[in-house]
GROMACS .gro file of C-alpha atoms in nm:
model
  500
    1MET     CA    1   0.019   0.034  -0.014
    2ALA     CA    2   0.109   0.327  -0.073
    3GLU     CA    3   0.265   0.590   0.182
    4ILE     CA    4   0.044   0.841   0.261
    5ASP     CA    5   0.202   1.160   0.439
    6TYR     CA    6   0.085   1.485   0.503
    7VAL     CA    7   0.181   1.866   0.513
    8SER     CA    8   0.311   1.958   0.830
    9THR     CA    9   0.376   2.373   0.725
   10GLU     CA   10   0.112   2.584   0.649
   11THR     CA   11   0.165   2.627   0.278
   12ALA     CA   12   0.363   2.403   0.092
   13ARG     CA   13   0.545   2.476  -0.270
   14MET     CA   14   0.466   2.195  -0.491
   15PHE     CA   15   0.717   2.204  -0.850
   16MET     CA   16   0.758   2.069  -1.126
   17ASP     CA   17   1.069   1.864  -1.082
   18GLU     CA   18   1.327   1.767  -0.822
   19ALA     CA   19   1.563   2.036  -0.888
   20GLY     CA   20   1.385   2.282  -1.090
   21ASP     CA   21   1.207   2.627  -0.977
   22ALA     CA   22   0.909   2.608  -1.196
   23GLU     CA   23   0.597   2.593  -0.915
   24ARG     CA   24   0.272   2.396  -0.968
   25GLY     CA   25   0.048   2.467  -0.692
   26VAL     CA   26   0.045   2.522  -0.335
   27ALA     CA   27  -0.019   2.241  -0.026
   28LEU     CA   28  -0.204   2.358   0.277
   29TRP     CA   29  -0.144   2.246   0.667
   30GLY     CA   30  -0.319   1.922   0.703
   31ASP     CA   31  -0.336   1.799   0.311
   32SER     CA   32  -0.229   1.447   0.195
   33VAL     CA   33  -0.036   1.363  -0.053
   34ARG     CA   34   0.084   0.973  -0.190
   35VAL     CA   35   0.459   0.893  -0.138
   36LEU     CA   36   0.562   0.792  -0.505
   37HIS     CA   37   0.970   0.780  -0.397
   38ARG     CA   38   1.214   0.937  -0.117
   39GLY     CA   39   1.549   0.900  -0.065
   40PRO     CA   40   1.798   0.970   0.254
   41GLN     CA   41   2.011   1.214   0.016
   42ARG     CA   42   1.675   1.437  -0.152
   43THR     CA   43   1.515   1.763   0.006
   44ARG     CA   44   1.238   1.696  -0.221
   45VAL     CA   45   0.981   1.418  -0.230
   46HIS     CA   46   0.784   1.261  -0.568
   47VAL     CA   47   0.467   1.269  -0.433
   48ARG     CA   48   0.138   1.203  -0.644
   49SER     CA   49  -0.092   1.536  -0.499
   50ARG     CA   50  -0.446   1.581  -0.674
   51SER     CA   51  -0.426   1.363  -0.971
   52ALA     CA   52  -0.101   1.460  -1.060
   53GLU     CA   53   0.297   1.396  -0.954
   54ARG     CA   54   0.444   1.710  -0.743
   55TRP     CA   55   0.749   1.741  -0.588
   56ILE     CA   56   0.764   1.905  -0.223
   57ASP     CA   57   1.029   1.955   0.010
   58ASN     CA   58   1.099   1.696   0.255
   59ASP     CA   59   1.101   1.932   0.508
   60ALA     CA   60   0.762   1.998   0.475
   61LEU     CA   61   0.597   1.683   0.547
   62GLY     CA   62   0.587   1.511   0.883
   63GLY     CA   63   0.230   1.630   1.005
   64ARG     CA   64  -0.045   1.407   1.086
   65PRO     CA   65  -0.412   1.469   0.922
   66LEU     CA   66  -0.626   1.788   1.123
   67LEU     CA   67  -0.990   1.827   1.101
   68GLU     CA   68  -1.092   2.015   0.788
   69LEU     CA   69  -1.412   2.262   0.749
   70TYR     CA   70  -1.490   2.321   0.380
   71PHE     CA   71  -1.717   2.652   0.392
   72ILE     CA   72  -1.783   2.604  -0.028
   73ASP     CA   73  -1.863   2.884  -0.213
   74VAL     CA   74  -2.259   2.775  -0.316
   75GLY     CA   75  -2.387   3.121  -0.393
   76GLN     CA   76  -2.620   3.199  -0.188
   77GLY     CA   77  -2.759   2.873   0.018
   78ASP     CA   78  -2.520   2.668   0.250
   79GLY     CA   79  -2.301   2.354   0.221
   80THR     CA   80  -1.989   2.238   0.491
   81LEU     CA   81  -1.789   1.937   0.432
   82ILE     CA   82  -1.611   1.803   0.709
   83VAL     CA   83  -1.348   1.538   0.720
   84THR     CA   84  -1.241   1.435   1.039
   85PRO     CA   85  -0.893   1.276   1.129
   86GLU     CA   86  -0.986   0.942   1.111
   87ARG     CA   87  -1.108   1.108   0.772
   88LYS     CA   88  -1.492   1.042   0.862
   89HIS     CA   89  -1.699   1.248   0.569
   90VAL     CA   90  -1.980   1.455   0.722
   91LEU     CA   91  -2.160   1.715   0.472
   92ILE     CA   92  -2.392   1.972   0.590
   93ASP     CA   93  -2.616   2.126   0.285
   94GLY     CA   94  -2.543   2.141  -0.048
   95GLY     CA   95  -2.679   2.486  -0.162
   96TRP     CA   96  -2.913   2.510  -0.446
   97THR     CA   97  -2.985   2.214  -0.704
   98ARG     CA   98  -2.755   2.335  -0.972
   99LYS     CA   99  -3.018   2.428  -1.194
  100TYR     CA  100  -3.123   2.689  -0.996
  101GLN     CA  101  -2.734   2.803  -0.964
  102PRO     CA  102  -2.611   3.109  -1.172
  103THR     CA  103  -2.256   2.912  -1.218
  104GLY     CA  104  -2.446   2.491  -1.216
  105LYS     CA  105  -2.197   2.444  -0.903
  106ASN     CA  106  -2.285   2.391  -0.604
  107ALA     CA  107  -2.137   2.105  -0.285
  108ALA     CA  108  -2.147   1.838  -0.508
  109ASP     CA  109  -1.906   1.925  -0.757
  110PHE     CA  110  -1.659   2.082  -0.460
  111VAL     CA  111  -1.717   1.733  -0.281
  112ASP     CA  112  -1.699   1.522  -0.598
  113TRP     CA  113  -1.376   1.688  -0.687
  114LYS     CA  114  -1.294   1.621  -0.330
  115PHE     CA  115  -1.279   1.250  -0.423
  116HIS     CA  116  -1.179   1.213  -0.755
  117SER     CA  117  -0.939   1.429  -0.811
  118ASP     CA  118  -0.819   1.494  -0.452
  119TYR     CA  119  -0.822   1.140  -0.304
  120GLY     CA  120  -0.840   0.992  -0.700
  121LEU     CA  121  -1.128   0.738  -0.607
  122ASP     CA  122  -1.438   0.671  -0.852
  123GLU     CA  123  -1.709   0.648  -0.504
  124ILE     CA  124  -1.802   0.935  -0.304
  125HIS     CA  125  -1.841   0.794   0.055
  126LEU     CA  126  -2.019   1.009   0.312
  127ASP     CA  127  -2.103   0.877   0.656
  128CYS     CA  128  -2.347   1.081   0.755
  129MET     CA  129  -2.586   1.399   0.541
  130ILE     CA  130  -2.752   1.641   0.699
  131ALA     CA  131  -2.992   1.893   0.641
  132SER     CA  132  -2.971   2.170   0.852
  133HIS     CA  133  -3.367   2.252   0.761
  134CYS     CA  134  -3.616   2.222   0.485
  135ASP     CA  135  -3.521   2.537   0.306
  136ALA     CA  136  -3.406   2.456  -0.096
  137ASP     CA  137  -3.096   2.640  -0.050
  138HIS     CA  138  -2.988   2.418   0.209
  139TYR     CA  139  -3.039   2.020   0.063
  140GLY     CA  140  -3.067   2.100  -0.334
  141GLY     CA  141  -2.693   2.002  -0.377
  142LEU     CA  142  -2.720   1.678  -0.199
  143GLY     CA  143  -3.001   1.547  -0.403
  144ASP     CA  144  -2.752   1.650  -0.695
  145LEU     CA  145  -2.474   1.374  -0.484
  146LEU     CA  146  -2.771   1.110  -0.474
  147ASP     CA  147  -2.952   1.172  -0.808
  148ARG     CA  148  -2.651   0.979  -1.050
  149GLY     CA  149  -2.945   0.914  -1.280
  150SER     CA  150  -3.022   1.232  -1.358
  151PRO     CA  151  -2.889   1.319  -1.695
  152ARG     CA  152  -2.724   1.695  -1.552
  153ASN     CA  153  -2.573   1.529  -1.305
  154ALA     CA  154  -2.394   1.253  -1.481
  155ALA     CA  155  -2.236   1.530  -1.760
  156GLU     CA  156  -2.053   1.718  -1.441
  157LEU     CA  157  -1.935   1.473  -1.192
  158ASP     CA  158  -1.661   1.271  -1.212
  159THR     CA  159  -1.692   0.997  -0.962
  160SER     CA  160  -1.916   0.733  -1.045
  161SER     CA  161  -2.175   0.668  -0.770
  162THR     CA  162  -2.237   0.818  -0.392
  163ARG     CA  163  -2.289   0.596  -0.077
  164VAL     CA  164  -2.393   0.780   0.201
  165ASP     CA  165  -2.460   0.615   0.521
  166ALA     CA  166  -2.692   0.825   0.703
  167PHE     CA  167  -2.857   1.091   0.676
  168PHE     CA  168  -3.028   1.346   0.938
  169HIS     CA  169  -3.278   1.616   0.950
  170ALA     CA  170  -3.426   1.905   1.162
  171GLY     CA  171  -3.758   1.745   1.153
  172VAL     CA  172  -3.969   2.026   1.007
  173SER     CA  173  -4.062   1.898   0.650
  174TRP     CA  174  -4.328   2.092   0.377
  175TRP     CA  175  -4.596   1.837   0.364
  176ARG     CA  176  -4.859   1.859   0.112
  177ASP     CA  177  -5.163   2.085   0.152
  178LEU     CA  178  -5.432   1.882   0.282
  179GLY     CA  179  -5.763   1.871  -0.016
  180GLY     CA  180  -5.509   2.113  -0.223
  181ASN     CA  181  -5.200   2.170  -0.417
  182GLY     CA  182  -4.943   2.399  -0.184
  183ARG     CA  183  -4.755   2.340   0.113
  184TRP     CA  184  -4.762   2.414   0.503
  185LEU     CA  185  -4.577   2.259   0.832
  186GLY     CA  186  -4.828   2.084   0.962
  187PRO     CA  187  -5.111   2.128   1.194
  188GLU     CA  188  -5.058   2.312   1.535
  189SER     CA  189  -5.093   2.237   1.876
  190GLY     CA  190  -5.042   2.405   2.242
  191GLY     CA  191  -4.822   2.667   2.072
  192CYS     CA  192  -4.595   2.387   1.866
  193LEU     CA  193  -4.554   2.222   1.542
  194THR     CA  194  -4.662   1.882   1.592
  195ARG     CA  195  -4.600   1.722   1.246
  196LEU     CA  196  -4.210   1.635   1.245
  197LEU     CA  197  -4.054   1.414   1.027
  198GLY     CA  198  -3.937   1.145   1.189
  199ASP     CA  199  -3.689   0.764   1.065
  200LYS     CA  200  -3.637   0.605   0.778
  201SER     CA  201  -3.967   0.387   0.838
  202HIS     CA  202  -4.172   0.731   0.895
  203LEU     CA  203  -3.974   0.826   0.594
  204ALA     CA  204  -4.105   0.537   0.408
  205HIS     CA  205  -4.432   0.568   0.595
  206VAL     CA  206  -4.504   0.946   0.424
  207LEU     CA  207  -4.324   0.907   0.149
  208GLY     CA  208  -4.636   0.666   0.065
  209GLY     CA  209  -4.889   0.887   0.173
  210ALA     CA  210  -5.078   0.629   0.427
  211ASP     CA  211  -5.162   0.880   0.678
  212GLY     CA  212  -5.292   1.178   0.455
  213PHE     CA  213  -4.946   1.310   0.505
  214THR     CA  214  -4.699   1.394   0.220
  215PRO     CA  215  -4.352   1.599   0.164
  216GLN     CA  216  -4.449   1.857  -0.115
  217GLY     CA  217  -4.284   1.943  -0.400
  218GLU     CA  218  -3.851   1.967  -0.419
  219TRP     CA  219  -3.801   1.906  -0.110
  220GLY     CA  220  -4.071   1.548  -0.138
  221ASP     CA  221  -3.854   1.450  -0.470
  222PHE     CA  222  -3.506   1.479  -0.218
  223LEU     CA  223  -3.661   1.327   0.027
  224SER     CA  224  -3.773   1.047  -0.211
  225LEU     CA  225  -3.395   0.995  -0.266
  226VAL     CA  226  -3.316   0.967   0.066
  227SER     CA  227  -3.498   0.691   0.066
  228THR     CA  228  -3.416   0.508  -0.208
  229HIS     CA  229  -3.064   0.554  -0.137
  230VAL     CA  230  -2.929   0.637   0.239
  231PRO     CA  231  -3.013   0.298   0.459
  232GLU     CA  232  -3.034   0.489   0.780
  233VAL     CA  233  -3.271   0.817   0.832
  234GLY     CA  234  -3.274   1.008   1.183
  235ARG     CA  235  -3.434   1.336   1.315
  236LEU     CA  236  -3.202   1.561   1.548
  237SER     CA  237  -3.223   1.768   1.825
  238ASP     CA  238  -3.119   1.825   2.121
  239ILE     CA  239  -3.236   1.549   2.311
  240ALA     CA  240  -3.338   1.305   2.078
  241ASN     CA  241  -2.975   1.195   1.996
  242ASP     CA  242  -2.708   0.975   2.152
  243ALA     CA  243  -2.618   1.125   2.455
  244GLY     CA  244  -2.701   1.479   2.281
  245CYS     CA  245  -2.480   1.462   1.984
  246VAL     CA  246  -2.442   1.355   1.646
  247PRO     CA  247  -2.481   0.958   1.596
  248GLY     CA  248  -2.135   0.835   1.533
  249PHE     CA  249  -1.966   1.174   1.701
  250SER     CA  250  -1.960   1.120   2.052
  251PRO     CA  251  -1.720   1.134   2.292
  252ARG     CA  252  -1.693   0.734   2.226
  253ASP     CA  253  -1.656   0.728   1.884
  254GLY     CA  254  -1.304   0.902   1.824
  255ALA     CA  255  -1.166   1.263   1.878
  256VAL     CA  256  -1.388   1.470   1.675
  257THR     CA  257  -1.738   1.527   1.882
  258ILE     CA  258  -2.069   1.731   1.710
  259ARG     CA  259  -2.289   1.828   1.985
  260VAL     CA  260  -2.645   1.889   1.906
  261LEU     CA  261  -2.789   2.202   2.098
  262GLY     CA  262  -3.105   2.263   1.866
  263PRO     CA  263  -3.373   2.289   1.756
  264VAL     CA  264  -3.529   2.297   2.109
  265GLU     CA  265  -3.726   1.981   2.128
  266LYS     CA  266  -4.113   1.999   2.255
  267THR     CA  267  -4.315   1.756   2.383
  268VAL     CA  268  -4.743   1.756   2.275
  269GLY     CA  269  -4.909   1.511   2.376
  270GLY     CA  270  -4.649   1.245   2.441
  271ALA     CA  271  -4.526   1.299   2.092
  272PRO     CA  272  -4.232   1.521   1.979
  273ALA     CA  273  -4.308   1.923   1.863
  274LEU     CA  274  -4.136   2.186   1.795
  275THR     CA  275  -4.223   2.605   1.880
  276ASP     CA  276  -4.484   2.787   1.658
  277PHE     CA  277  -4.280   3.049   1.557
  278GLY     CA  278  -4.555   3.227   1.376
  279ARG     CA  279  -4.469   3.219   0.999
  280ASP     CA  280  -4.364   2.968   0.761
  281ASP     CA  281  -4.006   3.098   0.750
  282TYR     CA  282  -3.980   3.170   1.041
  283ASN     CA  283  -4.016   2.811   1.171
  284THR     CA  284  -3.832   2.652   0.851
  285ASN     CA  285  -3.446   2.857   0.949
  286GLY     CA  286  -3.533   2.898   1.334
  287HIS     CA  287  -3.575   2.500   1.370
  288SER     CA  288  -3.232   2.515   1.221
  289LEU     CA  289  -2.985   2.196   1.366
  290VAL     CA  290  -2.755   2.367   1.564
  291LEU     CA  291  -2.447   2.194   1.588
  292ARG     CA  292  -2.087   2.290   1.741
  293LEU     CA  293  -1.789   2.061   1.700
  294ASP     CA  294  -1.560   1.980   1.956
  295TYR     CA  295  -1.163   1.883   1.872
  296GLY     CA  296  -0.897   1.914   2.184
  297ASP     CA  297  -0.939   2.330   2.242
  298SER     CA  298  -1.078   2.418   1.956
  299ARG     CA  299  -1.504   2.491   1.907
  300ILE     CA  300  -1.679   2.506   1.555
  301LEU     CA  301  -2.053   2.592   1.598
  302LEU     CA  302  -2.263   2.586   1.295
  303THR     CA  303  -2.622   2.771   1.314
  304GLY     CA  304  -2.817   2.747   0.984
  305ASP     CA  305  -3.028   2.971   0.938
  306LEU     CA  306  -3.121   3.085   1.303
  307ASN     CA  307  -3.375   3.381   1.353
  308ASP     CA  308  -3.383   3.573   1.687
  309LYS     CA  309  -3.705   3.430   1.824
  310ALA     CA  310  -3.459   3.101   1.765
  311HIS     CA  311  -3.207   3.256   1.920
  312ALA     CA  312  -3.436   3.363   2.296
  313GLU     CA  313  -3.554   2.966   2.260
  314LEU     CA  314  -3.184   2.840   2.301
  315LEU     CA  315  -3.105   3.094   2.556
  316GLU     CA  316  -3.352   3.018   2.748
  317ARG     CA  317  -3.307   2.653   2.689
  318TRP     CA  318  -2.964   2.628   2.785
  319GLY     CA  319  -3.020   2.919   3.133
  320GLU     CA  320  -2.682   2.942   3.285
  321ASN     CA  321  -2.474   2.668   3.019
  322THR     CA  322  -2.533   2.965   2.697
  323SER     CA  323  -2.107   2.929   2.757
  324ARG     CA  324  -2.202   2.574   2.517
  325PHE     CA  325  -2.259   2.837   2.176
  326ARG     CA  326  -1.840   3.022   2.289
  327CYS     CA  327  -1.662   2.903   1.968
  328ASP     CA  328  -1.389   2.951   1.781
  329VAL     CA  329  -1.546   2.976   1.451
  330ALA     CA  330  -1.919   3.027   1.395
  331LYS     CA  331  -2.085   2.995   1.041
  332ALA     CA  332  -2.277   3.293   1.086
  333CYS     CA  333  -2.669   3.277   1.048
  334HIS     CA  334  -2.926   3.286   0.781
  335HIS     CA  335  -2.602   3.435   0.549
  336GLY     CA  336  -2.625   3.756   0.736
  337SER     CA  337  -2.941   3.809   0.790
  338ASP     CA  338  -3.033   4.075   1.014
  339ARG     CA  339  -3.321   3.900   1.217
  340ILE     CA  340  -3.038   3.788   1.477
  341SER     CA  341  -3.038   3.814   1.876
  342TYR     CA  342  -2.727   4.104   1.970
  343ARG     CA  343  -2.721   3.888   2.333
  344PHE     CA  344  -2.723   3.540   2.168
  345LEU     CA  345  -2.398   3.697   1.933
  346GLN     CA  346  -2.245   3.789   2.249
  347ARG     CA  347  -2.274   3.420   2.389
  348MET     CA  348  -2.105   3.332   2.057
  349ASN     CA  349  -1.838   3.529   2.144
  350ALA     CA  350  -1.649   3.415   1.783
  351THR     CA  351  -1.301   3.453   1.741
  352ALA     CA  352  -1.405   3.398   1.363
  353THR     CA  353  -1.718   3.407   1.155
  354ILE     CA  354  -1.760   3.271   0.825
  355VAL     CA  355  -2.058   3.415   0.624
  356SER     CA  356  -2.146   3.219   0.320
  357SER     CA  357  -2.325   3.415   0.073
  358GLY     CA  358  -2.400   3.491  -0.263
  359ASP     CA  359  -2.513   3.779  -0.619
  360ASN     CA  360  -2.809   3.779  -0.781
  361GLU     CA  361  -3.056   3.717  -0.488
  362SER     CA  362  -3.317   3.855  -0.340
  363HIS     CA  363  -3.248   3.932  -0.023
  364SER     CA  364  -2.902   4.143   0.014
  365HIS     CA  365  -2.718   3.916   0.215
  366PRO     CA  366  -2.523   3.982   0.438
  367ARG     CA  367  -2.674   4.283   0.586
  368PRO     CA  368  -2.405   4.553   0.694
  369SER     CA  369  -2.554   4.608   1.036
  370ALA     CA  370  -2.543   4.235   1.061
  371LEU     CA  371  -2.150   4.223   0.994
  372ALA     CA  372  -2.125   4.508   1.229
  373ALA     CA  373  -2.244   4.293   1.476
  374TYR     CA  374  -2.073   3.992   1.429
  375ALA     CA  375  -1.744   4.254   1.481
  376VAL     CA  376  -1.799   4.338   1.799
  377THR     CA  377  -1.949   4.090   1.915
  378GLY     CA  378  -1.664   3.865   1.868
  379HIS     CA  379  -1.346   3.776   2.081
  380LYS     CA  380  -1.101   4.097   2.084
  381THR     CA  381  -0.766   3.973   2.034
  382LEU     CA  382  -0.401   4.273   1.935
  383ALA     CA  383  -0.093   4.260   1.788
  384ASP     CA  384   0.215   4.162   1.984
  385ASP     CA  385   0.313   4.526   2.007
  386GLY     CA  386  -0.043   4.588   2.121
  387LEU     CA  387  -0.131   4.858   1.843
  388ALA     CA  388  -0.340   4.622   1.546
  389MET     CA  389  -0.602   4.406   1.619
  390ARG     CA  390  -0.578   4.038   1.542
  391THR     CA  391  -0.887   3.936   1.579
  392PRO     CA  392  -1.247   3.888   1.525
  393LEU     CA  393  -1.222   3.726   1.216
  394LEU     CA  394  -1.523   3.796   0.925
  395TYR     CA  395  -1.503   3.565   0.625
  396CYS     CA  396  -1.728   3.626   0.320
  397THR     CA  397  -1.762   3.345   0.000
  398GLU     CA  398  -1.906   3.607  -0.166
  399ILE     CA  399  -1.645   3.870  -0.144
  400ALA     CA  400  -1.380   3.538  -0.146
  401ARG     CA  401  -1.508   3.441  -0.465
  402SER     CA  402  -1.293   3.647  -0.789
  403ILE     CA  403  -1.363   3.623  -1.123
  404ALA     CA  404  -1.168   3.818  -1.429
  405LEU     CA  405  -1.312   3.980  -1.750
  406GLY     CA  406  -1.198   4.011  -2.060
  407LYS     CA  407  -1.268   4.224  -2.379
  408VAL     CA  408  -1.416   4.012  -2.676
  409SER     CA  409  -1.216   4.178  -2.945
  410ARG     CA  410  -1.218   3.889  -3.246
  411LEU     CA  411  -1.371   3.573  -3.271
  412THR     CA  412  -1.230   3.300  -3.503
  413MET     CA  413  -1.395   2.930  -3.626
  414ALA     CA  414  -1.223   2.678  -3.807
  415SER     CA  415  -1.339   2.459  -4.041
  416HIS     CA  416  -1.538   2.223  -3.975
  417ALA     CA  417  -1.782   1.873  -4.136
  418ASP     CA  418  -2.123   2.050  -3.998
  419PHE     CA  419  -2.011   2.375  -4.080
  420PRO     CA  420  -1.762   2.400  -4.353
  421LEU     CA  421  -1.547   2.725  -4.405
  422PRO     CA  422  -1.270   2.857  -4.661
  423ALA     CA  423  -0.954   2.654  -4.558
  424ALA     CA  424  -0.812   2.954  -4.407
  425GLY     CA  425  -1.160   2.980  -4.195
  426LEU     CA  426  -1.289   3.255  -4.086
  427ALA     CA  427  -1.266   3.555  -3.837
  428ILE     CA  428  -1.473   3.844  -3.724
  429ASP     CA  429  -1.313   4.128  -3.607
  430LYS     CA  430  -1.343   4.436  -3.381
  431ASP     CA  431  -1.441   4.600  -3.728
  432ASP     CA  432  -1.724   4.382  -3.759
  433GLY     CA  433  -2.041   4.487  -3.606
  434LYS     CA  434  -2.287   4.225  -3.762
  435ALA     CA  435  -2.163   3.882  -3.481
  436GLU     CA  436  -2.453   3.852  -3.229
  437ILE     CA  437  -2.481   3.599  -2.907
  438HIS     CA  438  -2.755   3.509  -2.763
  439TYR     CA  439  -2.714   3.457  -2.409
  440SER     CA  440  -2.940   3.311  -2.123
  441GLY     CA  441  -2.909   3.271  -1.739
  442THR     CA  442  -3.046   3.198  -1.392
  443ALA     CA  443  -3.079   3.391  -1.065
  444SER     CA  444  -2.993   3.249  -0.716
  445GLY     CA  445  -3.319   2.963  -0.690
  446PRO     CA  446  -3.602   2.960  -0.879
  447ARG     CA  447  -3.684   3.301  -0.939
  448SER     CA  448  -3.667   3.348  -1.360
  449GLY     CA  449  -3.419   3.357  -1.555
  450PHE     CA  450  -3.315   3.582  -1.800
  451SER     CA  451  -3.173   3.611  -2.155
  452GLY     CA  452  -3.087   3.866  -2.402
  453LYS     CA  453  -2.808   3.930  -2.741
  454ARG     CA  454  -2.576   4.192  -2.805
  455GLY     CA  455  -2.263   4.252  -3.018
  456LEU     CA  456  -2.020   3.977  -3.000
  457ILE     CA  457  -1.720   4.232  -3.008
  458GLY     CA  458  -1.699   4.481  -2.737
  459SER     CA  459  -1.830   4.192  -2.525
  460ARG     CA  460  -1.685   4.080  -2.158
  461THR     CA  461  -1.649   3.718  -2.167
  462GLN     CA  462  -1.464   3.526  -1.812
  463HIS     CA  463  -1.126   3.442  -1.821
  464ARG     CA  464  -1.101   3.313  -1.426
  465LEU     CA  465  -1.348   3.244  -1.189
  466ILE     CA  466  -1.215   3.165  -0.884
  467TYR     CA  467  -1.496   3.010  -0.598
  468GLY     CA  468  -1.502   3.148  -0.249
  469LEU     CA  469  -1.406   2.851  -0.011
  470VAL     CA  470  -1.301   2.892   0.286
  471ASN     CA  471  -1.073   2.681   0.421
  472VAL     CA  472  -1.080   2.611   0.769
  473ARG     CA  473  -0.790   2.319   0.963
  474THR     CA  474  -0.689   2.252   1.265
  475ASP     CA  475  -0.500   2.007   1.589
  476GLY     CA  476  -0.714   2.078   1.800
  477ASN     CA  477  -0.515   2.372   1.932
  478ARG     CA  478  -0.385   2.565   1.654
  479ILE     CA  479  -0.689   2.687   1.361
  480LEU     CA  480  -0.634   2.785   1.036
  481PHE     CA  481  -0.787   2.993   0.768
  482ALA     CA  482  -0.733   3.031   0.386
  483VAL     CA  483  -0.863   3.208   0.117
  484ARG     CA  484  -0.673   3.170  -0.210
  485ASP     CA  485  -0.494   3.460  -0.287
  486GLU     CA  486  -0.618   3.691  -0.621
  487LYS     CA  487  -0.317   3.802  -0.733
  488HIS     CA  488  -0.049   3.500  -0.681
  489GLY     CA  489  -0.262   3.192  -0.689
  490GLY     CA  490  -0.138   3.055  -0.323
  491TRP     CA  491  -0.383   3.129  -0.014
  492GLU     CA  492  -0.408   3.398   0.224
  493ILE     CA  493  -0.314   3.260   0.534
  494GLU     CA  494  -0.451   3.405   0.925
  495THR     CA  495  -0.395   3.133   1.235
  496ILE     CA  496  -0.488   3.142   1.582
  497ASP     CA  497  -0.515   2.998   1.908
  498ALA     CA  498  -0.797   2.764   1.978
  499ARG     CA  499  -0.984   2.935   2.340
  500PHE     CA  500  -1.143   2.579   2.509
   0.00000   0.00000   0.00000
């Protein structure tokens, strides 16, 4: 079996050959490489990294696997891939399904790249898949990983199959409106939503429409994929789980613990229920899963689309134990919405906050007041000289994204069988204004798309697109953040010490 080694330095340059200076990429702390050859007198090691052979300085290796979180740039939505030191893989949310993505990409594409190009595998294997709640900008990309029979997905994904061991959800579900074509969240009793989605057998029961409650629309289509392809299904809450943790991630299961802090489960008529916050959007968002990852001295809090009403309930639920929300790293609530509780953010006191948001959406996320609130409630540290502020840090996938545009000045077409041209081909240059391009696109989500036409010459074309992925890695003591360096093609790095 080939030797696997890990990068031990914050960054490590990858070279084209053993002795030259020509670089081909930059590896990050904790990246794995497959060692092809190393010799006692060599200063560089021959490795395979991301499906290509490279050379790396020997001194940059000798590390160990880390806890890795990839906050994926899915546009307006969420998508987070977690890789534990034991190499367990958890995907939480996936962004809109690809047909509603302006770029045509979502978390499914990043996970596919990770397994195919980074690991060199033909199958994606997730230990668990989690939908933080039942909004389509969170579960859509999860469905693209399961729907391998779709021609659209088959054309985009390089791996041939996906295996998911378990799927977990928050309970609130969209149900087909009784007697109509709309949707609702089910009946209310005692100030609570009482119709919650359950385990695998309950999912099969409701998909069959046995008692008149059937999952509605695209949410129902997604759950049908889950029922077909995933052997274990479960609901998570603050009290519904093994030792208050995601199954398979309790303290006895490994070094990384994933604790479930919300939603806050109630009981009505002897059955589980969740507080009715009064509006559908407040209910679906407010009952997002609240998960805290603990590894060594580090804490990472994932908050879904929580809102101010949910914040108040969580603070009441945990009472004097609101220190449970204190963290080194937090995913901002609801893409940077301003429906947040300042008091809750104070309890989080995050050293770094990551906002997942996108372009061409209808909510103007992230909101200016929300960004300010995350900053002023964050954990503050100064540089050694006492002059510059080191933390809190604030990352945003939308800001980290970068696009380079070029101006079309000439079109050259070669002759081919379906469109014969003179031997010299045909060129359209800046003096020819007759050529037109016709285009179409989509906004984020199932809103109206757009189309149009314009002159070819002088139009702008995409030269390069850098997705706004935010890397977070930790050994339990030190935490590294990395986003792509637009100018040099490497990484912009920040590091902090874990606090817990």
